[in-house]
Amino acid sequence: MAASSERSPPPFPDSEEPELLEDSDEGADAFTGTSISEMDSPSPDSTRPPKDIFNEPPEDIFSDPLSNINPEPQKKVDTKIPSPSSDEAVDLFSEPLDDDSEVMSSPEVQNPMPDLLNEPVEAPKSDVLGEPPVHKNAARQQDFFEDPPKGSNKSSSVKKAASAELFGDDEDEEDLFKETPKVVTKKPQPSGPPVDVFTEVKSDVKVKPQVKDDPTDLFTEEALTAPAQKPPASSSSSSRTNGVHSEEQDLFSEATVELSLDSPLNDRKKKDAVKPSLSAPAASVASSSSKAPSKTLEELEEEESEDKFDLNISVTNPEKVGDGMNAYMAYKVSTQTSLTMFRSKTFTVRRRFSDFLGLYEKLSEKHSQNGYIVPPPPEKSILGMTKVKVGKEDPSSAEFVERRRAALERYLQRVVSHPSLLQDPDVREFLEKEELPRAVSTQALSGAGFLKMLNKATDAVSKMTIKMNEQDVWFDEKIQDVENEEQHMRKLHVMVESLVNHRKELSGNTAVFAKSVAMLGSSEDNTALSRALSQLAEVEDRIEQLHQEQASNDFFTFSELLADYIRLLGAVKGCFDQRMKAWQRWQDAENMLQKKREAEAKLLWANKPDKLQQAKDEIAEWEAKVTQYEREFERISATVRKEVIRFDKEKARDFKRQIVKYLESLLNSQQQLIKYWEAFLPEAKAIA
Amino acid sequence: MTSISEDSDKEKMRSVSVDLNNDASLVIDIPDALCERDKVKFTVHTKTTLSSFQKPEFSVPRQHEDFIWLHDTIVETEEYAGFIIPPAPPKPDFEGPREKMHKLGEGESSMTKEEYAKMKQELEAEYLAVFKKTVQVHEVFLQRLSSHPMFRKDRNFQIFLEYDQDLSVRRKNAKEMFGGFFKNMVKSADEVLISGVKEVDEFFEQEKNFLLDYSIKIKDATAKAEKMTRSHKIADDYNHISGALNNTAADNNTAFKKHLEKCAEVFEKLRKVEDRMASDQELKLTELLRYYTRDIQAAKDLLYRRARALADYENSNKALDKARLKGKDVAQAEENQKQCLQKFDKLSESGKKELTSFKARRVVAFRKNLIEMTELEIKHAKNSVSLLQGSIEILKSN
C-alpha cells in the first residue's frame, strides 16, 4: 500500500482538492464533538445512484425510519413523503403507503421507549462522549464522499441541514423533522438517503441500533457497492487522496474498533479509526460503507441476546403437487416474527424445492462475490425425487421427503439468521410474496445448469492456477483450518452414517430376535418361563422401536448437522476463493501498471513526446484501477474475516445446541431402556 | 500369548449357563488359560476330598482336544447311554479378532496414531471377550461332569483331571472324522426309521415332541441372538466417532474445540458402557441359548438311544416270536429279548430322571441368566443415564 501511494502522483484537477481538504479539516472539528462535517456530504452520494436507491429499498426508506420515530413526528414524515416522490417510481409510492398505514397502527412505534429503558447504560454514555454517533456517522459519511465533484454545490446545502439536524437531535427531535423537508424540497431525488441519515443519527443517539434500523444501512450499502466500478475520473481522485493517507492499516484498525465498541480502549482507537475514514477517498467508500453497517450489525448481534432475534421460520406440510414426472413437492413456509420489516406478524407461503434453490442462486449471485457466506441449500437429488414422484407411499420416500423438509427448514433459518441476508429483498419476497416467478436456472439439466457447470469448471481451473502468497497470517491459518475441518467433518460424517446404519441393522435384528423368542416362549412347557420369554419378546420389540428412533435421531440431529456443516464449510471456502479472485484482479492490475510504466520509460528514452501523454493517461488509469482493486480486496478480506468469525461463533453455538439435543435423545432412550428392563425384572424373577 | 486370570469374574462366570449343585467334594475350575497361536492351553484346577484322587488339590494343563477326547469317550461308554451327556465345548474361535488383527497390521501405516490405538483397544476388548467365553464353556463342561453322580466317578474323567503330563491325545485323523460324519448320517437315517416305532411311554412321547420343537426354536433363537449381538457394533461406532471428534478438535482452536472435546469424551465413555452392554448380552443371553441348543441336542441324543433300544427290543420280540414259531434258538432269543428289555427299561428309567432334572436345570438356568442380564442391562443403562446427564449439564453450563 505504502508503495502504491508513494507512486501515485496527484493527477487530478486542482479544483477538487480544496474541497476535500476542507472536508478533512471539518472532520477534525467533528471529533471535538460538533460533527458538522460528518454529514456534510450525504447528498452527493445519493445523487449518484438514484436508480439503485429507488429500485431497491423504497419500503425501507420510508417504513423503517417511521418505525423508529415517535408518533408525534411521524405525521410530518408522512406528509413529507409525497413531495419527494412526486416525480418518482410508482412502487415508491405504493409501498410506503402500505407501510405508513401499518406503522401508524402498529405497536412498533412505541419501540424506542422500551429500548431506551432497556439500555440506559449505553445510550447515555454514548451521548456524553459524543463519540459513538460521531463515529458511526463517520463510517457512513464515507458513503457520501462517493462523488465529491458533482455533489459539491449541493452538499453544502445539505450540509447545513444535516449539521443542523445533528445539533438538533441532541436537543430535541422537532428540529430533526423540521429540517428533513428542507432537504427534500431542495433536492427531491435524493430524499431517500437523507432520511436514512437522519434516522441513523437519531437511532444512534436515542436508541442503540436495532435490526430495524439496519435495512437503511444496508440499502445504502447496496446502492453504493453497485457503483464500485467507477469511471476512472472519480477513482483517480481517490488515488490522490490515497496518497495523503495510507489507510490500509487504518481500515483494519477501524474494523477492530468497530468490533470492540464496548471495550475500554474505545475512545482512543476510535479517534484513530475515524480520521482515516473521514479522509477516506472515494474508492474506499464502497468498502467501508459495506463494512460499517454490517459491523454495527455484528455489534448488535453480540448485544442482542438470541431471543431478541424474533423470527421463526418453519417448513411444514410437504405436499405432492401434480402427477408423474412433472410432480413436485410443495412445502409450507411459515414465518412468525415481530420484525417491522415484514408486513405482518405471521404469514405463510407455499414454495417448491426449486424456489429454495432459486433463492440461493439469487443470494449467492449478489452476496458471495462480496465475501458473504451464503448458506447453501440441500442438494438436488434426482434419484430421491424420482422415487417420490413414481413411488406411492413407501417409507424410503417418506424419509427422503422428511429429510429434505428438515434440511430446507434449517437452510432458511440459516439464511434469515444472517443479518445481511435477512435484509435482502429476495429473502423477504421469498417469505412473503404469494407467487414467485418460477426459478428456471435451478434445473440440473437445463442450459443454465450447464452454464453453471462450465463456470464452476473454469473457476476450479483458475483456482488452481492462482498462486496466492498469503500475506495475512490470520487468513493463512484460517484457510488451512477450514480445509482441515472439512476433512475431519467428512470423516466424522462417515462414522456417524455408519452408526446410523449399524443402529438400523441392530434394530432389524432385534425385531427378528424378538419374534424368535416369542416362538421359543410358545414352545416352552414351563408356564412361568414361557411367560417370561414372551415378555422378553415384548421387551425386545420395544427395544427395537427404541433403536429405530435413536437411529433417526442419530441421523437427523447428528448426521444431518455434519452434512450441513460440510456444505457450509464449502461455502466458507467459496468466500476464500472470492477473496483470492479479488487479490488476483489486483495483482493483474498491478502487473499491467508495471507494464505501462515500462512502456512510458521506453517512450521517454525513445523521446516520443506525442505518445507520452497517452502513456501517462494510461498509467493514471491503471493506477486508479490498482487502487480500486486493492480496495476491493481489502474490503472483501474484511468482510470474509468478519463472516468467518461470525460463522465460527454460530457454528459453536449451533453444534453445542445440537449435541445437547442429541445427547438428550440418547439419554431419553436409555431412560426408556431402564423402564423396559425394570418392568421385565419381576417377570424373570417369577420364573420357578 | 494372552493370559488371563479371572479373579473377580470367576464367580460370575463359573455357573453362567448351568446351575450346578455345588458339591464341595469335587470342585473344578479353570483359573488360567494361555493362548498360543491357534491352541489354547487351559489350566484345569481341581480341589477334592474324594479318596479316588491321590492328592486333594492339583492343576494340570489341558488343551481343547483333550476335552473333546473326554467327551467322546464318555459318549462311547455304553453305561452312560441313559444319561444326558454334557455337550462338548465348542472349538475356540478366534477368527473374529484375528481377522481384525490382520486388518490392523495391514492398515498400520495408513492409520493415524489415534486410530491405531482405537483399533487396538477394540481388538483387545473383543479378544478378551472371546477368550473369556472359551474358558467359560470348557469350565462348564467339566463342572457338569463333576456334578453328575455317575460321570464324576468316570475313570477317564479322573485321569483327565489328575494326570499331570500332557494327555497328548491323538487328534482325529481324516478317516475318523469321516467316520464320525458317517455315524451321524446313519444316526439321522436311523432316527427317521425308528420314528415309526410306536412309543409305549407317554412321558417320552411328550418329551420327544417337546424337544424336537424346542430344539428348532432354540436353534433359531440362538442364530437370531447371535446376529443381534454381532450387529451390536454401536460401541465401535462410538469409538470411531470419539476418535474423529478428537481429531477435529485437535485442529481447532475456537470455542468449538471445547465442545468437540467434551463430546468426544462423552462418546468414549458411552463406548465403554455400550461395549459392556453388548458383551453382557452376549454372555448372558446368546451364550445361554447356545449352550441349551447343545444341551438339548444331548437330550435328544439320549432319546435317540432310548428309541434305538426300544426298536431293538421290539425287534428282539419279533425274533423271539419267530424263533418260537420255528422252535429254534428259543432260549437264545429269549435271552436277547430279555437283555433288550432290560436295557430299554434301564434307559427309560434313567432317561426319565435325566430329562426331568434337565428341565429343572434349564428353567433355573434361564431364570438366573435372564435376571442377571436384566440387572446388567439396567445397570448399564443407568450408567449411561448418569453419564449423559452429567455431560449435558456440563455442556449447557459453558
CSV table of N, CA and C in Angstrom, one decimal, chain A residues 477-478 481 484-485 488-489 491-492 495-496 498-500 502-503 505-506 509-510 512-513 516-517 519-520 522-526 529 532-533 536 540 547 550 554 558 648 651-653 655-656 659-660 662-664 666-667 670-671 673-674 677-678 680-681 684-688, chain B residues 115 207 210 213-214 217-218 220-221 224-225 227-228 231-234 237-238 240-241 244-245 247-248 251-256 259-260 263 266-267 270 274 277 281 285 289 359 362-363 366-367 370-371 373-375 377-378 380-382 384-385 388-389 391-392 395-396 398:
chain,number,residue,atom,x,y,z
A,477,GLU,N,-3.9,-19.1,8.3
A,477,GLU,CA,-4.2,-20.2,9.2
A,477,GLU,C,-5.7,-20.6,9.0
A,478,LYS,N,-6.5,-19.6,8.8
A,478,LYS,CA,-7.9,-19.9,8.8
A,478,LYS,C,-8.2,-20.8,7.6
A,481,ASP,N,-7.2,-24.2,8.4
A,481,ASP,CA,-8.1,-24.7,9.4
A,481,ASP,C,-9.4,-25.2,8.8
A,484,ASN,N,-8.8,-28.3,6.9
A,484,ASN,CA,-8.7,-29.5,7.8
A,484,ASN,C,-10.1,-29.9,8.4
A,485,GLU,N,-10.8,-28.8,8.8
A,485,GLU,CA,-12.0,-29.1,9.5
A,485,GLU,C,-13.0,-29.8,8.5
A,488,HIS,N,-12.0,-33.4,8.5
A,488,HIS,CA,-12.4,-34.1,9.7
A,488,HIS,C,-13.9,-34.3,9.7
A,489,MET,N,-14.6,-33.3,9.3
A,489,MET,CA,-16.1,-33.4,9.3
A,489,MET,C,-16.5,-34.5,8.4
A,491,LYS,N,-14.9,-37.1,7.6
A,491,LYS,CA,-14.7,-38.4,8.2
A,491,LYS,C,-15.7,-38.7,9.3
A,492,LEU,N,-15.9,-37.7,10.1
A,492,LEU,CA,-16.9,-37.8,11.2
A,492,LEU,C,-18.3,-38.2,10.6
A,495,MET,N,-18.5,-41.7,9.9
A,495,MET,CA,-18.6,-42.5,11.1
A,495,MET,C,-20.1,-42.5,11.6
A,496,VAL,N,-20.6,-41.3,11.6
A,496,VAL,CA,-22.0,-41.2,12.1
A,496,VAL,C,-22.9,-41.9,11.2
A,498,SER,N,-22.3,-44.5,9.6
A,498,SER,CA,-22.2,-46.0,9.8
A,498,SER,C,-22.9,-46.3,11.2
A,499,LEU,N,-22.8,-45.4,12.1
A,499,LEU,CA,-23.6,-45.5,13.3
A,499,LEU,C,-25.1,-45.7,13.0
A,500,VAL,N,-25.5,-44.8,12.2
A,500,VAL,CA,-26.9,-44.9,11.8
A,500,VAL,C,-27.3,-46.2,11.2
A,502,HIS,N,-25.6,-49.1,11.5
A,502,HIS,CA,-25.5,-50.1,12.4
A,502,HIS,C,-26.7,-50.2,13.4
A,503,ARG,N,-27.1,-49.0,13.7
A,503,ARG,CA,-28.2,-49.0,14.7
A,503,ARG,C,-29.5,-49.5,14.0
A,505,GLU,N,-29.5,-51.7,11.6
A,505,GLU,CA,-29.3,-53.1,11.4
A,505,GLU,C,-29.6,-53.8,12.8
A,506,LEU,N,-29.1,-53.2,13.8
A,506,LEU,CA,-29.4,-53.7,15.1
A,506,LEU,C,-30.9,-53.8,15.4
A,509,ASN,N,-32.4,-56.6,13.5
A,509,ASN,CA,-32.0,-57.9,14.1
A,509,ASN,C,-32.7,-58.1,15.4
A,510,THR,N,-32.9,-57.0,16.2
A,510,THR,CA,-33.6,-57.2,17.4
A,510,THR,C,-35.1,-57.6,17.2
A,512,VAL,N,-36.2,-59.3,14.7
A,512,VAL,CA,-36.2,-60.7,14.3
A,512,VAL,C,-36.0,-61.6,15.5
A,513,PHE,N,-35.1,-61.2,16.4
A,513,PHE,CA,-34.9,-62.0,17.6
A,513,PHE,C,-36.1,-62.0,18.5
A,516,SER,N,-38.4,-64.5,17.3
A,516,SER,CA,-37.9,-65.8,17.5
A,516,SER,C,-38.1,-66.2,19.0
A,517,VAL,N,-37.8,-65.3,19.9
A,517,VAL,CA,-38.0,-65.5,21.3
A,517,VAL,C,-39.5,-65.8,21.6
A,519,MET,N,-41.6,-67.2,19.7
A,519,MET,CA,-41.8,-68.6,19.3
A,519,MET,C,-41.3,-69.5,20.3
A,520,LEU,N,-40.1,-69.3,20.8
A,520,LEU,CA,-39.5,-70.1,21.8
A,520,LEU,C,-40.4,-70.1,23.0
A,522,SER,N,-43.5,-69.8,23.1
A,522,SER,CA,-44.7,-70.5,22.9
A,522,SER,C,-44.4,-72.0,23.0
A,523,SER,N,-43.2,-72.4,22.7
A,523,SER,CA,-42.8,-73.8,22.8
A,523,SER,C,-42.5,-74.3,24.2
A,524,GLU,N,-42.1,-73.3,25.0
A,524,GLU,CA,-41.6,-73.7,26.3
A,524,GLU,C,-42.8,-74.3,27.2
A,525,ASP,N,-42.5,-75.4,27.8
A,525,ASP,CA,-43.5,-76.1,28.6
A,525,ASP,C,-43.6,-75.7,30.0
A,526,ASN,N,-42.6,-74.9,30.5
A,526,ASN,CA,-42.7,-74.4,31.8
A,526,ASN,C,-43.5,-73.1,31.7
A,529,LEU,N,-41.6,-69.8,32.7
A,529,LEU,CA,-40.6,-69.5,31.8
A,529,LEU,C,-41.2,-69.0,30.4
A,532,ALA,N,-42.3,-65.6,30.8
A,532,ALA,CA,-41.1,-64.7,30.8
A,532,ALA,C,-40.5,-64.5,29.5
A,533,LEU,N,-40.5,-65.6,28.7
A,533,LEU,CA,-39.9,-65.5,27.4
A,533,LEU,C,-40.8,-64.6,26.5
A,536,LEU,N,-40.1,-61.2,27.4
A,536,LEU,CA,-38.8,-60.8,26.9
A,536,LEU,C,-39.0,-60.4,25.4
A,540,GLU,N,-38.0,-56.9,23.8
A,540,GLU,CA,-37.1,-56.7,22.7
A,540,GLU,C,-37.8,-56.0,21.6
A,547,HIS,N,-34.3,-48.5,19.3
A,547,HIS,CA,-33.2,-48.4,18.4
A,547,HIS,C,-33.5,-47.6,17.1
A,550,GLN,N,-33.8,-44.0,17.9
A,550,GLN,CA,-32.5,-43.5,18.1
A,550,GLN,C,-31.7,-43.3,16.8
A,554,ASP,N,-30.0,-40.2,15.5
A,554,ASP,CA,-28.6,-40.1,15.1
A,554,ASP,C,-28.5,-39.4,13.7
A,558,PHE,N,-27.6,-35.5,14.3
A,558,PHE,CA,-26.2,-35.6,14.3
A,558,PHE,C,-25.6,-35.6,12.9
A,648,ASP,N,-17.9,-19.0,12.7
A,648,ASP,CA,-17.4,-19.8,13.8
A,648,ASP,C,-18.2,-19.7,15.0
A,651,LYS,N,-21.4,-21.5,14.5
A,651,LYS,CA,-21.1,-22.9,14.4
A,651,LYS,C,-21.0,-23.5,15.8
A,652,ALA,N,-20.2,-22.9,16.6
A,652,ALA,CA,-20.0,-23.4,18.0
A,652,ALA,C,-21.3,-23.4,18.7
A,653,ARG,N,-22.1,-22.4,18.5
A,653,ARG,CA,-23.4,-22.4,19.2
A,653,ARG,C,-24.3,-23.5,18.7
A,655,PHE,N,-23.6,-26.2,17.1
A,655,PHE,CA,-23.1,-27.5,17.5
A,655,PHE,C,-23.4,-27.9,18.9
A,656,LYS,N,-23.2,-26.9,19.7
A,656,LYS,CA,-23.5,-27.2,21.1
A,656,LYS,C,-25.0,-27.5,21.3
A,659,ILE,N,-25.7,-30.9,19.8
A,659,ILE,CA,-25.1,-32.0,20.5
A,659,ILE,C,-25.8,-32.2,21.8
A,660,VAL,N,-26.2,-31.2,22.5
A,660,VAL,CA,-27.0,-31.3,23.7
A,660,VAL,C,-28.3,-32.0,23.3
A,662,TYR,N,-28.9,-34.0,20.9
A,662,TYR,CA,-28.6,-35.4,20.6
A,662,TYR,C,-28.3,-36.2,21.8
A,663,LEU,N,-27.5,-35.7,22.7
A,663,LEU,CA,-27.3,-36.4,24.0
A,663,LEU,C,-28.6,-36.6,24.7
A,664,GLU,N,-29.4,-35.6,24.7
A,664,GLU,CA,-30.7,-35.7,25.3
A,664,GLU,C,-31.5,-36.9,24.7
A,666,LEU,N,-30.3,-39.5,23.4
A,666,LEU,CA,-29.6,-40.7,23.9
A,666,LEU,C,-30.1,-41.0,25.3
A,667,LEU,N,-30.1,-39.9,26.1
A,667,LEU,CA,-30.5,-40.0,27.5
A,667,LEU,C,-31.9,-40.6,27.5
A,670,GLN,N,-32.0,-44.2,26.8
A,670,GLN,CA,-31.5,-45.0,27.9
A,670,GLN,C,-32.5,-45.1,29.0
A,671,GLN,N,-33.2,-44.0,29.3
A,671,GLN,CA,-34.2,-44.0,30.3
A,671,GLN,C,-35.3,-44.9,30.0
A,673,LEU,N,-35.0,-47.5,28.2
A,673,LEU,CA,-34.4,-48.8,28.3
A,673,LEU,C,-34.5,-49.3,29.8
A,674,ILE,N,-34.2,-48.4,30.7
A,674,ILE,CA,-34.3,-48.8,32.1
A,674,ILE,C,-35.7,-49.2,32.4
A,677,TRP,N,-36.6,-52.7,31.1
A,677,TRP,CA,-35.9,-53.8,31.8
A,677,TRP,C,-36.4,-53.9,33.2
A,678,GLU,N,-36.7,-52.8,33.8
A,678,GLU,CA,-37.2,-52.8,35.1
A,678,GLU,C,-38.6,-53.5,35.2
A,680,PHE,N,-39.4,-55.8,33.2
A,680,PHE,CA,-39.2,-57.2,32.9
A,680,PHE,C,-38.6,-57.9,34.1
A,681,LEU,N,-37.9,-57.3,34.9
A,681,LEU,CA,-37.2,-58.0,36.0
A,681,LEU,C,-38.1,-58.8,36.9
A,684,ALA,N,-38.8,-62.0,35.2
A,684,ALA,CA,-37.7,-63.0,35.2
A,684,ALA,C,-37.6,-63.7,36.6
A,685,LYS,N,-37.8,-62.9,37.6
A,685,LYS,CA,-37.8,-63.4,38.9
A,685,LYS,C,-38.9,-64.4,39.2
A,686,ALA,N,-40.0,-64.2,38.5
A,686,ALA,CA,-41.1,-65.1,38.8
A,686,ALA,C,-41.0,-66.5,38.2
A,687,ILE,N,-39.9,-66.6,37.4
A,687,ILE,CA,-39.7,-68.0,36.8
A,687,ILE,C,-39.4,-68.9,37.9
A,688,ALA,N,-40.2,-70.0,37.9
A,688,ALA,CA,-39.9,-71.0,39.0
A,688,ALA,C,-39.9,-72.4,38.5
B,115,GLU,N,-6.1,-43.6,15.6
B,115,GLU,CA,-7.0,-44.6,15.0
B,115,GLU,C,-6.4,-46.0,15.4
B,207,GLU,N,-42.1,-85.8,25.7
B,207,GLU,CA,-40.7,-85.2,25.8
B,207,GLU,C,-40.1,-85.1,24.4
B,210,PHE,N,-41.7,-82.4,22.5
B,210,PHE,CA,-41.3,-81.1,23.0
B,210,PHE,C,-39.9,-80.7,22.6
B,213,ASP,N,-39.5,-79.8,18.9
B,213,ASP,CA,-40.0,-78.5,18.6
B,213,ASP,C,-39.1,-77.4,19.2
B,214,TYR,N,-38.7,-77.7,20.5
B,214,TYR,CA,-37.9,-76.7,21.2
B,214,TYR,C,-36.5,-76.6,20.6
B,217,LYS,N,-36.8,-74.3,17.7
B,217,LYS,CA,-37.0,-72.9,18.1
B,217,LYS,C,-35.7,-72.3,18.7
B,218,ILE,N,-35.1,-73.1,19.6
B,218,ILE,CA,-33.9,-72.5,20.3
B,218,ILE,C,-32.8,-72.3,19.3
B,220,ASP,N,-33.1,-71.5,16.2
B,220,ASP,CA,-33.5,-70.2,15.5
B,220,ASP,C,-33.2,-69.0,16.4
B,221,ALA,N,-33.6,-69.1,17.7
B,221,ALA,CA,-33.4,-68.0,18.6
B,221,ALA,C,-31.9,-67.7,18.8
B,224,LYS,N,-30.6,-66.0,15.8
B,224,LYS,CA,-31.0,-64.6,15.8
B,224,LYS,C,-30.3,-63.7,16.8
B,225,ALA,N,-30.2,-64.4,18.0
B,225,ALA,CA,-29.5,-63.7,19.1
B,225,ALA,C,-28.0,-63.4,18.7
B,227,LYS,N,-26.9,-63.1,15.7
B,227,LYS,CA,-26.9,-62.0,14.7
B,227,LYS,C,-27.1,-60.6,15.4
B,228,MET,N,-28.0,-60.7,16.4
B,228,MET,CA,-28.3,-59.4,17.1
B,228,MET,C,-27.0,-58.9,17.8
B,231,SER,N,-24.4,-57.7,15.5
B,231,SER,CA,-24.7,-56.3,14.9
B,231,SER,C,-24.6,-55.2,15.9
B,232,HIS,N,-24.4,-55.6,17.1
B,232,HIS,CA,-24.3,-54.6,18.2
B,232,HIS,C,-22.9,-53.9,18.1
B,233,LYS,N,-22.7,-53.1,17.0
B,233,LYS,CA,-21.4,-52.5,16.8
B,233,LYS,C,-21.4,-51.1,17.2
B,234,ILE,N,-22.5,-50.7,17.9
B,234,ILE,CA,-22.6,-49.3,18.3
B,234,ILE,C,-21.4,-48.8,19.0
B,237,ASP,N,-18.7,-47.9,16.7
B,237,ASP,CA,-19.0,-46.6,16.1
B,237,ASP,C,-18.8,-45.4,17.0
B,238,TYR,N,-19.2,-45.6,18.3
B,238,TYR,CA,-18.9,-44.6,19.2
B,238,TYR,C,-17.4,-44.3,19.3
B,240,HIS,N,-15.2,-44.8,17.1
B,240,HIS,CA,-14.7,-44.1,15.9
B,240,HIS,C,-15.1,-42.6,15.9
B,241,ILE,N,-16.3,-42.4,16.4
B,241,ILE,CA,-16.8,-41.0,16.4
B,241,ILE,C,-16.0,-40.2,17.4
B,244,ALA,N,-12.8,-39.4,15.8
B,244,ALA,CA,-12.9,-38.4,14.8
B,244,ALA,C,-13.1,-37.0,15.4
B,245,LEU,N,-13.9,-37.0,16.5
B,245,LEU,CA,-14.2,-35.8,17.2
B,245,LEU,C,-12.9,-35.2,17.7
B,247,ASN,N,-9.9,-35.7,16.7
B,247,ASN,CA,-9.1,-35.2,15.6
B,247,ASN,C,-9.6,-33.9,15.1
B,248,THR,N,-10.9,-33.7,15.1
B,248,THR,CA,-11.4,-32.4,14.7
B,248,THR,C,-11.1,-31.4,15.7
B,251,ASP,N,-7.4,-29.9,15.6
B,251,ASP,CA,-7.1,-28.8,14.6
B,251,ASP,C,-7.9,-27.6,14.8
B,252,ASN,N,-8.5,-27.4,15.9
B,252,ASN,CA,-9.4,-26.3,16.1
B,252,ASN,C,-8.9,-25.5,17.3
B,253,ASN,N,-9.1,-24.2,17.2
B,253,ASN,CA,-8.8,-23.5,18.5
B,253,ASN,C,-9.8,-22.4,18.8
B,254,THR,N,-11.0,-22.7,18.4
B,254,THR,CA,-12.1,-21.7,18.7
B,254,THR,C,-12.8,-22.3,19.9
B,255,ALA,N,-13.9,-21.7,20.2
B,255,ALA,CA,-14.7,-22.2,21.3
B,255,ALA,C,-15.3,-23.5,21.0
B,256,PHE,N,-15.3,-23.8,19.7
B,256,PHE,CA,-15.8,-25.0,19.2
B,256,PHE,C,-15.0,-26.2,19.8
B,259,HIS,N,-16.3,-27.9,22.9
B,259,HIS,CA,-17.5,-28.7,22.7
B,259,HIS,C,-17.1,-30.1,22.1
B,260,LEU,N,-16.2,-30.0,21.1
B,260,LEU,CA,-15.8,-31.2,20.5
B,260,LEU,C,-15.1,-32.2,21.4
B,263,CYS,N,-17.5,-33.6,23.8
B,263,CYS,CA,-18.4,-34.6,23.0
B,263,CYS,C,-17.6,-35.9,22.8
B,266,VAL,N,-17.6,-37.8,25.9
B,266,VAL,CA,-18.9,-38.5,26.2
B,266,VAL,C,-19.0,-39.8,25.4
B,267,PHE,N,-18.6,-39.7,24.1
B,267,PHE,CA,-18.7,-40.9,23.3
B,267,PHE,C,-17.7,-42.0,23.7
B,270,LEU,N,-19.4,-43.5,26.6
B,270,LEU,CA,-20.5,-44.3,26.1
B,270,LEU,C,-20.1,-45.6,25.5
B,274,GLU,N,-21.5,-49.1,26.4
B,274,GLU,CA,-22.2,-49.8,25.3
B,274,GLU,C,-21.5,-51.2,25.0
B,277,MET,N,-22.4,-53.5,27.7
B,277,MET,CA,-23.8,-53.9,27.4
B,277,MET,C,-23.8,-55.0,26.4
B,281,GLN,N,-24.7,-58.9,27.1
B,281,GLN,CA,-25.9,-59.5,26.4
B,281,GLN,C,-25.4,-60.8,25.7
B,285,LEU,N,-27.2,-63.9,27.4
B,285,LEU,CA,-28.3,-64.3,26.6
B,285,LEU,C,-27.9,-65.3,25.5
B,289,LEU,N,-28.5,-69.4,25.3
B,289,LEU,CA,-29.2,-70.1,24.2
B,289,LEU,C,-28.3,-71.1,23.5
B,359,LYS,N,-35.0,-80.5,32.7
B,359,LYS,CA,-36.0,-79.5,32.6
B,359,LYS,C,-35.8,-78.5,33.7
B,362,ARG,N,-32.8,-76.5,33.2
B,362,ARG,CA,-32.9,-75.4,32.2
B,362,ARG,C,-33.7,-74.2,32.7
B,363,VAL,N,-34.8,-74.5,33.4
B,363,VAL,CA,-35.6,-73.4,33.9
B,363,VAL,C,-34.8,-72.6,34.9
B,366,PHE,N,-32.2,-70.5,32.9
B,366,PHE,CA,-32.9,-69.4,32.2
B,366,PHE,C,-33.2,-68.3,33.2
B,367,ARG,N,-33.8,-68.7,34.3
B,367,ARG,CA,-34.2,-67.7,35.3
B,367,ARG,C,-32.9,-66.9,35.7
B,370,LEU,N,-31.5,-64.7,32.8
B,370,LEU,CA,-32.4,-63.6,32.5
B,370,LEU,C,-32.4,-62.5,33.5
B,371,ILE,N,-32.4,-63.0,34.8
B,371,ILE,CA,-32.3,-62.0,35.9
B,371,ILE,C,-31.0,-61.2,35.8
B,373,MET,N,-29.0,-60.8,33.3
B,373,MET,CA,-28.9,-60.0,32.1
B,373,MET,C,-29.8,-58.7,32.3
B,374,THR,N,-30.9,-58.9,32.9
B,374,THR,CA,-31.8,-57.7,33.1
B,374,THR,C,-31.1,-56.7,34.1
B,375,GLU,N,-30.6,-57.3,35.1
B,375,GLU,CA,-29.9,-56.4,36.1
B,375,GLU,C,-28.8,-55.7,35.5
B,377,GLU,N,-28.4,-55.0,32.3
B,377,GLU,CA,-28.9,-54.0,31.3
B,377,GLU,C,-29.3,-52.8,32.1
B,378,ILE,N,-30.0,-53.0,33.2
B,378,ILE,CA,-30.4,-51.8,34.0
B,378,ILE,C,-29.2,-51.0,34.5
B,380,HIS,N,-26.2,-50.9,33.3
B,380,HIS,CA,-25.5,-50.2,32.2
B,380,HIS,C,-26.3,-49.0,31.7
B,381,ALA,N,-27.6,-49.2,31.6
B,381,ALA,CA,-28.5,-48.1,31.2
B,381,ALA,C,-28.4,-46.9,32.2
B,382,LYS,N,-28.4,-47.3,33.4
B,382,LYS,CA,-28.3,-46.3,34.5
B,382,LYS,C,-27.0,-45.6,34.4
B,384,SER,N,-25.2,-45.1,31.7
B,384,SER,CA,-25.3,-44.2,30.6
B,384,SER,C,-26.1,-42.9,31.0
B,385,VAL,N,-27.2,-43.2,31.7
B,385,VAL,CA,-28.1,-42.0,32.0
B,385,VAL,C,-27.3,-41.0,32.8
B,388,LEU,N,-24.7,-39.3,30.7
B,388,LEU,CA,-25.3,-38.4,29.8
B,388,LEU,C,-25.8,-37.1,30.5
B,389,GLN,N,-26.4,-37.4,31.6
B,389,GLN,CA,-27.0,-36.2,32.4
B,389,GLN,C,-25.8,-35.3,32.8
B,391,SER,N,-22.9,-35.0,31.4
B,391,SER,CA,-22.3,-34.3,30.2
B,391,SER,C,-23.2,-33.2,29.7
B,392,ILE,N,-24.5,-33.4,29.7
B,392,ILE,CA,-25.4,-32.4,29.2
B,392,ILE,C,-25.3,-31.2,30.1
B,395,LEU,N,-22.1,-29.4,29.3
B,395,LEU,CA,-22.2,-28.7,28.0
B,395,LEU,C,-23.1,-27.5,28.1
B,396,LYS,N,-24.2,-27.6,28.8
B,396,LYS,CA,-25.1,-26.5,28.9
B,396,LYS,C,-24.5,-25.3,29.7
B,398,ASN,N,-21.4,-24.4,30.0
B,398,ASN,CA,-20.4,-23.5,29.5
B,398,ASN,C,-20.7,-23.0,28.1
